[in-house]
CSV table of C-alpha atoms in Angstrom, one decimal:
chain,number,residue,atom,x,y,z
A,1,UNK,CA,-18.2,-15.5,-10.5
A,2,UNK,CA,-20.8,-18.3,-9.7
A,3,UNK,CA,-23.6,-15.8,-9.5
A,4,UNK,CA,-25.4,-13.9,-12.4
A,5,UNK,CA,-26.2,-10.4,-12.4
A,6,UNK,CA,-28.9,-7.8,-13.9
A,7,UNK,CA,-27.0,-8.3,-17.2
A,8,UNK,CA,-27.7,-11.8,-17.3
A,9,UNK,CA,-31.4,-11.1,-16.7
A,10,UNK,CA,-33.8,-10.5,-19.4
A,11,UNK,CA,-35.9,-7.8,-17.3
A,12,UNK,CA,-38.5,-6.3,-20.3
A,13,UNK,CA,-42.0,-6.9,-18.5
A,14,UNK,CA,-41.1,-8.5,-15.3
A,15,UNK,CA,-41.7,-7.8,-12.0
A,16,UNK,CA,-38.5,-8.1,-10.2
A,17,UNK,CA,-38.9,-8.9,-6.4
A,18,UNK,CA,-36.0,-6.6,-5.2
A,19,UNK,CA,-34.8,-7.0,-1.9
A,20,UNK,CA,-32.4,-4.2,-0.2
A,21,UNK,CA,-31.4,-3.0,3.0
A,22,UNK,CA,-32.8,0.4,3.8
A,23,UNK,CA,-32.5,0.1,7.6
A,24,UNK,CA,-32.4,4.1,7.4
A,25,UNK,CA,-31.9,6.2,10.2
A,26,UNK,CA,-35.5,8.0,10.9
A,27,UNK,CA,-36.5,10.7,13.5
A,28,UNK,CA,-40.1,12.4,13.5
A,29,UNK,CA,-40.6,10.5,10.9
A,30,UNK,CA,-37.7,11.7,8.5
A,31,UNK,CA,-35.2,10.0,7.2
A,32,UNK,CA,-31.7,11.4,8.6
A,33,UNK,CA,-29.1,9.5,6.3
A,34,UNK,CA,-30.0,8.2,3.3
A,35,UNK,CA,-26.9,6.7,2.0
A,36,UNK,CA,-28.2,3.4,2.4
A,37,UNK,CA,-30.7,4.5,-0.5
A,38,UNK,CA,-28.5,6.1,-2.4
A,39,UNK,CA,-26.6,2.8,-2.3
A,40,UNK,CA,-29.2,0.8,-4.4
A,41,UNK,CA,-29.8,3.5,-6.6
A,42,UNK,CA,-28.0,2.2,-9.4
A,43,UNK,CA,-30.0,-1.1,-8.9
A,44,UNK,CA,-33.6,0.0,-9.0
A,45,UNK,CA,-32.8,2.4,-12.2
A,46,UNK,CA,-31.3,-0.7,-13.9
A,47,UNK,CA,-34.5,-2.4,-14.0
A,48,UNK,CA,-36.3,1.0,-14.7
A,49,UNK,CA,-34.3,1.3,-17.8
A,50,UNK,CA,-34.5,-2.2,-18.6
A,51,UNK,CA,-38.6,-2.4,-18.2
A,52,UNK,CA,-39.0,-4.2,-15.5
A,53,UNK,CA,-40.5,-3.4,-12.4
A,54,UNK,CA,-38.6,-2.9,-9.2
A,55,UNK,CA,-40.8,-4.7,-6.1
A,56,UNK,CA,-38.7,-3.8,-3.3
A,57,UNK,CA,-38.2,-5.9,-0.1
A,58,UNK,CA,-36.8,-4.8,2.9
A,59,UNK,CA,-37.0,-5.1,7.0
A,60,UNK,CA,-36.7,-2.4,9.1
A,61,UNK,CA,-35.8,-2.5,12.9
A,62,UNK,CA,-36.3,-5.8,14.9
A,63,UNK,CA,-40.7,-6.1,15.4
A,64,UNK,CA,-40.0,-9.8,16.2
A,65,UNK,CA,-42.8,-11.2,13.8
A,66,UNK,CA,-45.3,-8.4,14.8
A,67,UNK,CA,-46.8,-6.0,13.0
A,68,UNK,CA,-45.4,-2.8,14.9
A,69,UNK,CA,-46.0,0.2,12.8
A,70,UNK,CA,-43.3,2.1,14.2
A,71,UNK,CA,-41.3,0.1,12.1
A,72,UNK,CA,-43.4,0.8,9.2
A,73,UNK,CA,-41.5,0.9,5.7
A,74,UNK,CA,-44.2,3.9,4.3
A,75,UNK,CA,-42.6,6.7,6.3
A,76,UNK,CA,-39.4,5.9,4.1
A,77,UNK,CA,-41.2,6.6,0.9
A,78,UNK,CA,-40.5,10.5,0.0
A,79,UNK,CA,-37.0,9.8,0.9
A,80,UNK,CA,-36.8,6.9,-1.7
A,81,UNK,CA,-38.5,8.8,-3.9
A,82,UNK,CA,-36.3,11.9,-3.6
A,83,UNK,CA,-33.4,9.2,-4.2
A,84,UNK,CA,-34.7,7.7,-7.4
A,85,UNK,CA,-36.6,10.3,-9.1
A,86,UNK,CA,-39.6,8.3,-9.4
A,87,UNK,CA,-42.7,7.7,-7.8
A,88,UNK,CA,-43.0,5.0,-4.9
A,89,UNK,CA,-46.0,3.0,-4.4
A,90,UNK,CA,-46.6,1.6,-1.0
A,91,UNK,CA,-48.3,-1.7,0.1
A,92,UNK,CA,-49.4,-2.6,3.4
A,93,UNK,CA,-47.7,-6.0,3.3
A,94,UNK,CA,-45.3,-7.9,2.4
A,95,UNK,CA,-47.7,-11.0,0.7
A,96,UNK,CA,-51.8,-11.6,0.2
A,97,UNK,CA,-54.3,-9.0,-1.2
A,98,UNK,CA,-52.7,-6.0,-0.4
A,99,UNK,CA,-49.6,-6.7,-2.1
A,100,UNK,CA,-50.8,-8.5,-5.1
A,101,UNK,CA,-53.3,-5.4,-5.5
A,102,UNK,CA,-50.5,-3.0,-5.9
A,103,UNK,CA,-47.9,-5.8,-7.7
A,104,UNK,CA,-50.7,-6.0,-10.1
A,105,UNK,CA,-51.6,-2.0,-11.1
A,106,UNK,CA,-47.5,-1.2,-10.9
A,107,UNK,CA,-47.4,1.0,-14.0
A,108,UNK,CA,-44.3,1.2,-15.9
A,109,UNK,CA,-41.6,3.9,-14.4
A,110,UNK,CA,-43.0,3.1,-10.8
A,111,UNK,CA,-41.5,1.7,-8.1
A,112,UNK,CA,-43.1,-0.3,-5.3
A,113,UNK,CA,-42.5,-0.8,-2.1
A,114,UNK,CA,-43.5,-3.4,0.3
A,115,UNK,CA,-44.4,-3.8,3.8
A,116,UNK,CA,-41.7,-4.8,6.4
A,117,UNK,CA,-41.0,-8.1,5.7
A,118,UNK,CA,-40.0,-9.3,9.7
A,119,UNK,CA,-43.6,-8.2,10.6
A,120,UNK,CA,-43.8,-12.3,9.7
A,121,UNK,CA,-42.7,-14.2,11.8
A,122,UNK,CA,-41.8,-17.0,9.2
A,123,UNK,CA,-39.2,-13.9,7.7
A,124,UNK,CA,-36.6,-14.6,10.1
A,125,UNK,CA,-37.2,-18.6,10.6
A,126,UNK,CA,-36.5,-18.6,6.2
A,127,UNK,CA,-40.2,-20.3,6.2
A,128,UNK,CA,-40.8,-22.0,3.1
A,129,UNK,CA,-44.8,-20.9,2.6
A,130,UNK,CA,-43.4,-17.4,3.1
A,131,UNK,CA,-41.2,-17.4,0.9
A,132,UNK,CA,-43.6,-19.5,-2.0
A,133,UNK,CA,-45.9,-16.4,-1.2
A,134,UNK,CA,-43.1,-13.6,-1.9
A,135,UNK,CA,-42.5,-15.4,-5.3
A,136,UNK,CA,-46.2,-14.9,-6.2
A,137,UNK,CA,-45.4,-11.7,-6.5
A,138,UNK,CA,-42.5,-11.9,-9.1
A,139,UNK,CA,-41.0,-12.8,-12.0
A,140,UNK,CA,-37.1,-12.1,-11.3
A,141,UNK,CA,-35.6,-12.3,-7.8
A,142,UNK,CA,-32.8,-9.7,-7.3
A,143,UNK,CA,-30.4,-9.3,-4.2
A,144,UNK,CA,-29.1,-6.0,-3.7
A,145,UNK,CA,-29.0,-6.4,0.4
A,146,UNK,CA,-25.3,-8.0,0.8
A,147,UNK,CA,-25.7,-6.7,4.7
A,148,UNK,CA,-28.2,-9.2,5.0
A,149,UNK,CA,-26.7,-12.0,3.2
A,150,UNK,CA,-25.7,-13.6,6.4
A,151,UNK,CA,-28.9,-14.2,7.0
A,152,UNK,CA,-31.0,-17.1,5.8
A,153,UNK,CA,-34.0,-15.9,6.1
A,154,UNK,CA,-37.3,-16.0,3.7
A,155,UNK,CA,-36.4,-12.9,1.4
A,156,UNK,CA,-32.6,-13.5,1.6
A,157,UNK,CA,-32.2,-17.3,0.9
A,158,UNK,CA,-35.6,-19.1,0.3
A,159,UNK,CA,-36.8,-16.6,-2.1
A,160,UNK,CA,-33.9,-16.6,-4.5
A,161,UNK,CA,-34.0,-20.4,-4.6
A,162,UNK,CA,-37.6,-20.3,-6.5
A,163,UNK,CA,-37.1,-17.3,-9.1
A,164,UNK,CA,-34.6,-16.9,-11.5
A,165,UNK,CA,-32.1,-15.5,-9.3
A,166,UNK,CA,-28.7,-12.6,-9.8
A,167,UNK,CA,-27.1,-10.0,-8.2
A,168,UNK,CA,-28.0,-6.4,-7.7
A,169,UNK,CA,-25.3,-3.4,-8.2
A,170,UNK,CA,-24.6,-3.0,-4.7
A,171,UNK,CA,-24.0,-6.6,-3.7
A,172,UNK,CA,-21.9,-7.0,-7.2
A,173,UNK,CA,-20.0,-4.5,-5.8
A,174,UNK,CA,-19.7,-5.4,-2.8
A,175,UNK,CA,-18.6,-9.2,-3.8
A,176,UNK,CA,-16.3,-7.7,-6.6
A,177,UNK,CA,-14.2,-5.8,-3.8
A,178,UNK,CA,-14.4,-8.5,-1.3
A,179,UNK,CA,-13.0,-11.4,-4.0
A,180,UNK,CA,-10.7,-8.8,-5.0
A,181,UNK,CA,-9.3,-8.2,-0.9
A,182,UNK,CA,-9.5,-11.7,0.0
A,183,UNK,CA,-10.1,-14.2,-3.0
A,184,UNK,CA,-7.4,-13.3,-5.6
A,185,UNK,CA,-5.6,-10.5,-4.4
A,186,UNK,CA,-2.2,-8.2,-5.7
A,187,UNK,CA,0.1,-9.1,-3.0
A,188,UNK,CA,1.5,-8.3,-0.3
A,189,UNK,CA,-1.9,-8.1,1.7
A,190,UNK,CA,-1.9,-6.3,4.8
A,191,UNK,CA,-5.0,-6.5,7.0
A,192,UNK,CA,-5.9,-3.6,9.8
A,193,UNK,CA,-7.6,-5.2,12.6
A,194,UNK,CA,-8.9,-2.9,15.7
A,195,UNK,CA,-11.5,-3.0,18.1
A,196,UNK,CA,-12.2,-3.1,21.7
A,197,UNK,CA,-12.2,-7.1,22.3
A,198,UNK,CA,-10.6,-10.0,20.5
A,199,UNK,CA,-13.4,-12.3,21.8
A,200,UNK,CA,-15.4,-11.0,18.8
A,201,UNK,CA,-13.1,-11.1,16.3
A,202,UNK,CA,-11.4,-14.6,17.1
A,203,UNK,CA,-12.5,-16.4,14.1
A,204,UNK,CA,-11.6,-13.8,12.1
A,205,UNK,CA,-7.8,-13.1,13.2
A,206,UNK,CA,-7.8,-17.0,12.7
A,207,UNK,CA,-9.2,-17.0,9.0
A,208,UNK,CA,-7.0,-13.8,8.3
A,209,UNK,CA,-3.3,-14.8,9.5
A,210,UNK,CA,-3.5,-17.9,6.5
A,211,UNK,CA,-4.4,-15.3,4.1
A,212,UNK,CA,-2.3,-12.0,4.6
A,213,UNK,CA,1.1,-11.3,4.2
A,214,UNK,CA,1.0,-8.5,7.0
A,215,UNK,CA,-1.8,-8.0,9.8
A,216,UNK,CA,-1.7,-4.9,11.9
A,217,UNK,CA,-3.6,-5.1,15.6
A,218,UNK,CA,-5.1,-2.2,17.1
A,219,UNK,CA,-7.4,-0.7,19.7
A,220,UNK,CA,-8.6,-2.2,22.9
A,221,UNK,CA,-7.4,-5.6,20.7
A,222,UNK,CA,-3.6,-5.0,21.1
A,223,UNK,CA,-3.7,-4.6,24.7
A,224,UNK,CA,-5.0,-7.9,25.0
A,225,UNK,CA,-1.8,-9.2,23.0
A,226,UNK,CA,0.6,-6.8,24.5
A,227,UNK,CA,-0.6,-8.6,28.1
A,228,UNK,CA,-0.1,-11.8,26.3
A,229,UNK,CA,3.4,-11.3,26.3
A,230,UNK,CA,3.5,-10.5,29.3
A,231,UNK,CA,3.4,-6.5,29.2
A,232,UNK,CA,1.6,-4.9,32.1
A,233,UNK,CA,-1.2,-2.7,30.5
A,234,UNK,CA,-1.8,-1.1,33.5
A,235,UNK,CA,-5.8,0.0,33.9
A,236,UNK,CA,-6.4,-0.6,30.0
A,237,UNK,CA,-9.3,-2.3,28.5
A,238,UNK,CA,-8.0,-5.8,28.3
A,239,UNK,CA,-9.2,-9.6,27.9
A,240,UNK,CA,-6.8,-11.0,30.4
A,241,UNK,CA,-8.7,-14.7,29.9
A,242,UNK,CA,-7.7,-14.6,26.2
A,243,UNK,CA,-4.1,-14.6,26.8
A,244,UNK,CA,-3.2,-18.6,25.5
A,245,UNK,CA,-6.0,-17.7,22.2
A,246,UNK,CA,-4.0,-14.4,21.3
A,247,UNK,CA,-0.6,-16.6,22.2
A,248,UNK,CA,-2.2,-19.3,19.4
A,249,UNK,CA,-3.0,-16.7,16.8
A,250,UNK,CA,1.1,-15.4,17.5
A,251,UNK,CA,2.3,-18.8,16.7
A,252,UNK,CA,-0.1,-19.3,13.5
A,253,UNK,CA,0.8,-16.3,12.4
A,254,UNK,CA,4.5,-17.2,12.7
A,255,UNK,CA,4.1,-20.8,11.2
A,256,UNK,CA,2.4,-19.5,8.2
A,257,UNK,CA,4.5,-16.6,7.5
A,258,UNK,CA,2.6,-13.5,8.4
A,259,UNK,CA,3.8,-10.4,9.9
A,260,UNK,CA,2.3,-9.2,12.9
A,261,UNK,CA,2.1,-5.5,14.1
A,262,UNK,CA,1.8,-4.2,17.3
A,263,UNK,CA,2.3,-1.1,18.8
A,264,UNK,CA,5.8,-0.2,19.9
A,265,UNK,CA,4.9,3.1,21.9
A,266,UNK,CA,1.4,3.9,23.1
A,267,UNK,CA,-0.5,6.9,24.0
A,268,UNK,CA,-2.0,6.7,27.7
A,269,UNK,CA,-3.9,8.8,29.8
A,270,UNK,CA,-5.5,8.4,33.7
A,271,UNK,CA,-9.1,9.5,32.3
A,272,UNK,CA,-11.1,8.7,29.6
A,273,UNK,CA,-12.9,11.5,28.1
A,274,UNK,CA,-12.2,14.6,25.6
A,275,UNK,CA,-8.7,16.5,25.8
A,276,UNK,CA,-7.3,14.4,29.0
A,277,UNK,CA,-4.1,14.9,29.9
A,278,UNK,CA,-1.5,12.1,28.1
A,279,UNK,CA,1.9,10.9,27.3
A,280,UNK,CA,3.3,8.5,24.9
A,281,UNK,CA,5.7,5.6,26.1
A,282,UNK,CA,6.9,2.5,25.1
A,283,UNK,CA,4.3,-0.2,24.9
A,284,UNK,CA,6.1,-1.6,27.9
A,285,UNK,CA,6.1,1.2,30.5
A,286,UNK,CA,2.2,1.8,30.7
A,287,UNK,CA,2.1,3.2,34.2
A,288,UNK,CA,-0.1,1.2,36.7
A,289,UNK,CA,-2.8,3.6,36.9
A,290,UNK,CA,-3.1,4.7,32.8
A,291,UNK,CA,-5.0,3.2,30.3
A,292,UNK,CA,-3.7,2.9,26.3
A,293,UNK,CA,-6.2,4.6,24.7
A,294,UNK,CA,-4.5,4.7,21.0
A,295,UNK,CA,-1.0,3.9,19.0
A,296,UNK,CA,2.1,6.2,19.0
A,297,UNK,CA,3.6,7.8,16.7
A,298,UNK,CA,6.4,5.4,16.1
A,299,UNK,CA,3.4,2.5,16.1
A,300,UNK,CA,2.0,4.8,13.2
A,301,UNK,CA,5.4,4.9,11.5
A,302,UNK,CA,5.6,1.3,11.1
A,303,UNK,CA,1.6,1.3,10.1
A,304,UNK,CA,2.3,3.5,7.5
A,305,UNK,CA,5.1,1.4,6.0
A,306,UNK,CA,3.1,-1.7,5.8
A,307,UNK,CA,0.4,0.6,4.2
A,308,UNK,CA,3.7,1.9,1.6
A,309,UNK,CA,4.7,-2.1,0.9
A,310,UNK,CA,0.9,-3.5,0.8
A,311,UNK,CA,-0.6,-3.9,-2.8
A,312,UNK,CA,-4.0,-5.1,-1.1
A,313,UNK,CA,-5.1,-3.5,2.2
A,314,UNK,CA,-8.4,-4.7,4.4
A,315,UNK,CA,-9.5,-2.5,7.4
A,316,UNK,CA,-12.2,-3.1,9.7
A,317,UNK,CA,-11.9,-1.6,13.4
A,318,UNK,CA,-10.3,1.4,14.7
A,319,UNK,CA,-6.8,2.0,16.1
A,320,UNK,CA,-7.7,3.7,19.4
A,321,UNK,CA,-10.6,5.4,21.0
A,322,UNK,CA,-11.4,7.4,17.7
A,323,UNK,CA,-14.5,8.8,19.2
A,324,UNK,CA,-13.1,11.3,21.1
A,325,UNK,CA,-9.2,13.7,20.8
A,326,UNK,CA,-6.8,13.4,21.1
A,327,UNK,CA,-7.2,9.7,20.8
A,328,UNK,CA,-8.3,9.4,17.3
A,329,UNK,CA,-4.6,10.3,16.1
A,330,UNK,CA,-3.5,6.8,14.8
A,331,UNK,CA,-6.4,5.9,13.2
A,332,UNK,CA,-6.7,9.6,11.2
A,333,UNK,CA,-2.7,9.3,10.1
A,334,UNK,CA,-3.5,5.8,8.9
A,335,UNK,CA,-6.6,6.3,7.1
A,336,UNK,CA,-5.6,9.4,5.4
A,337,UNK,CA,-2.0,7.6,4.2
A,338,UNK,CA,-4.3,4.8,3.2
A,339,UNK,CA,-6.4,6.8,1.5
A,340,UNK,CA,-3.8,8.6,-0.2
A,341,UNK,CA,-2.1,5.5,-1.6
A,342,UNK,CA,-5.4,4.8,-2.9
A,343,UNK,CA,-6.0,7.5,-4.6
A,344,UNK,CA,-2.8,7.6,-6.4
A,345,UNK,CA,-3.7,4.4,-8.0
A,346,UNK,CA,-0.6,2.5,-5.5
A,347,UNK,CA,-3.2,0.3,-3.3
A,348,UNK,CA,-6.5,-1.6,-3.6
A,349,UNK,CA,-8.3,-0.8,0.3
A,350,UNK,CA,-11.0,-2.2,0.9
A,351,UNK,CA,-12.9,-1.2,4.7
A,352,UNK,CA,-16.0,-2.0,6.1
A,353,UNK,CA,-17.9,-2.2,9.6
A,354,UNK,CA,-19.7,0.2,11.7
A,355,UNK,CA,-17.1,1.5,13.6
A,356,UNK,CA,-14.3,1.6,10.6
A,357,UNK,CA,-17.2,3.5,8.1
A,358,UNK,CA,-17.2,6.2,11.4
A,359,UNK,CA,-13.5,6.4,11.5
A,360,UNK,CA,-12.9,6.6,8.1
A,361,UNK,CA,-15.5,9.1,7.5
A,362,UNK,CA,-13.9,11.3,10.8
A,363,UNK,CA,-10.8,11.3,9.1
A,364,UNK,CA,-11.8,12.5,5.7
A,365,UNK,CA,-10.3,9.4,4.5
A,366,UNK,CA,-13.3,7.3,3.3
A,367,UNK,CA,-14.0,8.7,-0.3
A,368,UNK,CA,-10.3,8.0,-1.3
A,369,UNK,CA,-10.7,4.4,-0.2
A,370,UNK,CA,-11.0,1.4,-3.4
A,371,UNK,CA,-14.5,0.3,-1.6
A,372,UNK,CA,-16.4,1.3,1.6
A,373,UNK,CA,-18.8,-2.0,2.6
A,374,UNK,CA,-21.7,-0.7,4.4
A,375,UNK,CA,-22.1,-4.3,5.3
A,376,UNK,CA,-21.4,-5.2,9.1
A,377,UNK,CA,-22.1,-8.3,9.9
A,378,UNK,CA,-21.7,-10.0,6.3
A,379,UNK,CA,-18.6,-8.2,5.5
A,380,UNK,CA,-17.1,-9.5,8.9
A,381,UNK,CA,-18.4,-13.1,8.1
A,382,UNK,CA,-17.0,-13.2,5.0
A,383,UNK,CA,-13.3,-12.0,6.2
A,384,UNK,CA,-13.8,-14.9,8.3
A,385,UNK,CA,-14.1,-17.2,5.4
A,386,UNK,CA,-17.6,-18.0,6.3
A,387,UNK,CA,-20.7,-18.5,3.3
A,388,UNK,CA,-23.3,-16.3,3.3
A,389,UNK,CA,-26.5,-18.0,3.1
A,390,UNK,CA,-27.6,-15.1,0.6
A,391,UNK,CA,-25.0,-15.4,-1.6
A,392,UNK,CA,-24.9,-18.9,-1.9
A,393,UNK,CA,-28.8,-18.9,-3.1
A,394,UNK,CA,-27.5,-16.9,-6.2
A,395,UNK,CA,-25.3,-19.1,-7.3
């Protein structure tokens, strides 16, 4: 690995400018999920133990470079300090005064916990005074915020490029299990790809068909290859104008060698919502006035043995409309098989993205998997082959 870690860092006495993603659900004022906390735990009790002095750095919401307090970071601090069973101490900025006044009287065992850092408007533009006044304020720079590592910005890039500079827990993690999937993996590698539109996912198809062995297609996605082909998917949701990109990625895939899976038989229905009434047929008699709105069960079958020949598996995006039943069917079955080939030691999964952490959770199947990225963006960037500006500074 080209980037150091707390254990490379000699963290007795320092302050150690932490920056984490705590972009918590809140309502009245409460935080509603904290799992995004519970995620850097194991980071800020690191440099606890160690005696240092955890500085944390975080944005919250999107105040645009304005100082909007209903994006205020202090409302989060009896959650955090709930979390890590220590006491939080809040300053109303991010750099100046009021930081340096609470940096400075940080007593050993605390925590503290600084201002929104986009309430700058240098934050998002990576501004180089910015980021020379964040280091004021530190001796160690550590990044635990791997959702945010696709962005260069001032706390995520210029920072670590001016302070001795490593890897929190999380992020370790997180790169561990992504260089694992995608970087040296046990083959064969089988990919899950679902979603509602290729459009969004083109580069990553692309950057995925060189690298895996097998790549299922699912959701809204397969429609749009199914068309390709020249199957009429009735009233489905379908990128008609992507036809020639989805025929490229058929022939790439073919060229290089990879497998890809589509759905023999799908499960239609004429309305969209809770319960509607269904059938399953063959992916190529979708009636005219039906919508696909998941995989069969004979599309699950052959899911399920790429899952049983796969060494390596990477999931992001649902196989149907998971949101609502009976539609949800495909992606539960897979998960759970996933899940249990996981547990039994038999298969490295790795999943991440919104939509796949909701899945996965739905169908029980998350705490079985190898690794759950809470990462969106930079997880998706990454399975596109793309450097992350924040991981790059580390190194």
């Amino acid at each position: 690995m080209a980037w150091k870690t707390l254990d490379d860092m000699d963290l007795a006495g320092k302050r150690v400018l932490t920056r984490v993603d705590i972009n918590v659900p809140v309502e009245d004022g409460k935080v509603t999920d904290t799992t995004r906390i519970e995620r850097i735990a194991a980071t800020v009790q690191d440099i606890l133990d160690r005696g240092g002095k955890p500085i944390l750095l975080a944005h919250f919401g999107r105040p645009k470079g304005e100082r909007n307090m209903d994006m205020s970071l202090q409302p989060l601090i009896p959650a955090l300090e709930a979390v890590f069973g220590a006491p939080v101490v809040f300053a109303a900025d991010c750099v100046g005064p009021a930081a340096a006044t609470v940096v400075d009287a940080l007593q050993d065992g605390q925590v503290a916990l600084l201002e929104n850092t986009r309430f700058h408007a240098g934050e998002t533009k990576n501004d180089a005074d910015l980021a020379a006044e964040m280091a004021k304020l530190g001796d160690v720079y550590c990044n635990d915020a791997f959702s945010a590592a696709h962005r260069a910005h001032a706390s995520t890039e210029g920072l670590a490029r001016l302070l001795p500079a490593c890897a929190g827990r999380l992020m370790q993690a997180e790169l561990s299990a992504l260089e694992s999937a995608l970087g040296t993996p046990e083959r064969p590698v089988l990919a899950v790809v679902g979603g509602a539109k290729v459009s969004t996912k083109l580069e990553l198809l692309g950057n995925l068909v060189a690298k895996v062995d097998m790549l299922v297609i699912g959701g809204g996605m397969a429609n749009t290859f199914l068309a390709a082909q020249g199957i009429d998917v009735g009233k489905s949701l379908c990128e008609h104008e992507m036809a020639d990109t989805a025929r490229e990625i058929l022939t790439k895939a073919k060229d290089v060698g990879c497998e890809i899976i589509l759905p023999v038989d799908v499960v239609v229905a004429r309305e969209f919502k809770e319960g509607a009434a269904n059938e399953v047929v063959a992916n190529t008699a979708c009636p005219a006035d039906a919508m696909i709105l998941d995989a069969g069960p004979e599309a699950v079958k052959a899911v399920h043995a790429a899952i049983e020949k796969a060494k390596t598996l990477i999931w992001n995006g649902p196989l149907g409309a998971f949101e609502i039943a009976p539609f949800d069917t495909a992606t539960n079955a897979a998960a759970k098989f996933a899940a249990e080939r996981s547990e039994a030691g038999k298969l490295i999964s790795v999943a991440g993205g919104g939509d796949t952490v909701a899945a996965l959770n739905k169908a029980d199947a998350a705490v079985d998997f190898s690794y759950i990225s809470t990462a969106g963006g930079a997880f998706l960037e990454w399975m596109e082959g793309k450097e992350l500006p924040g991981v790059a500074a580390l190194s």
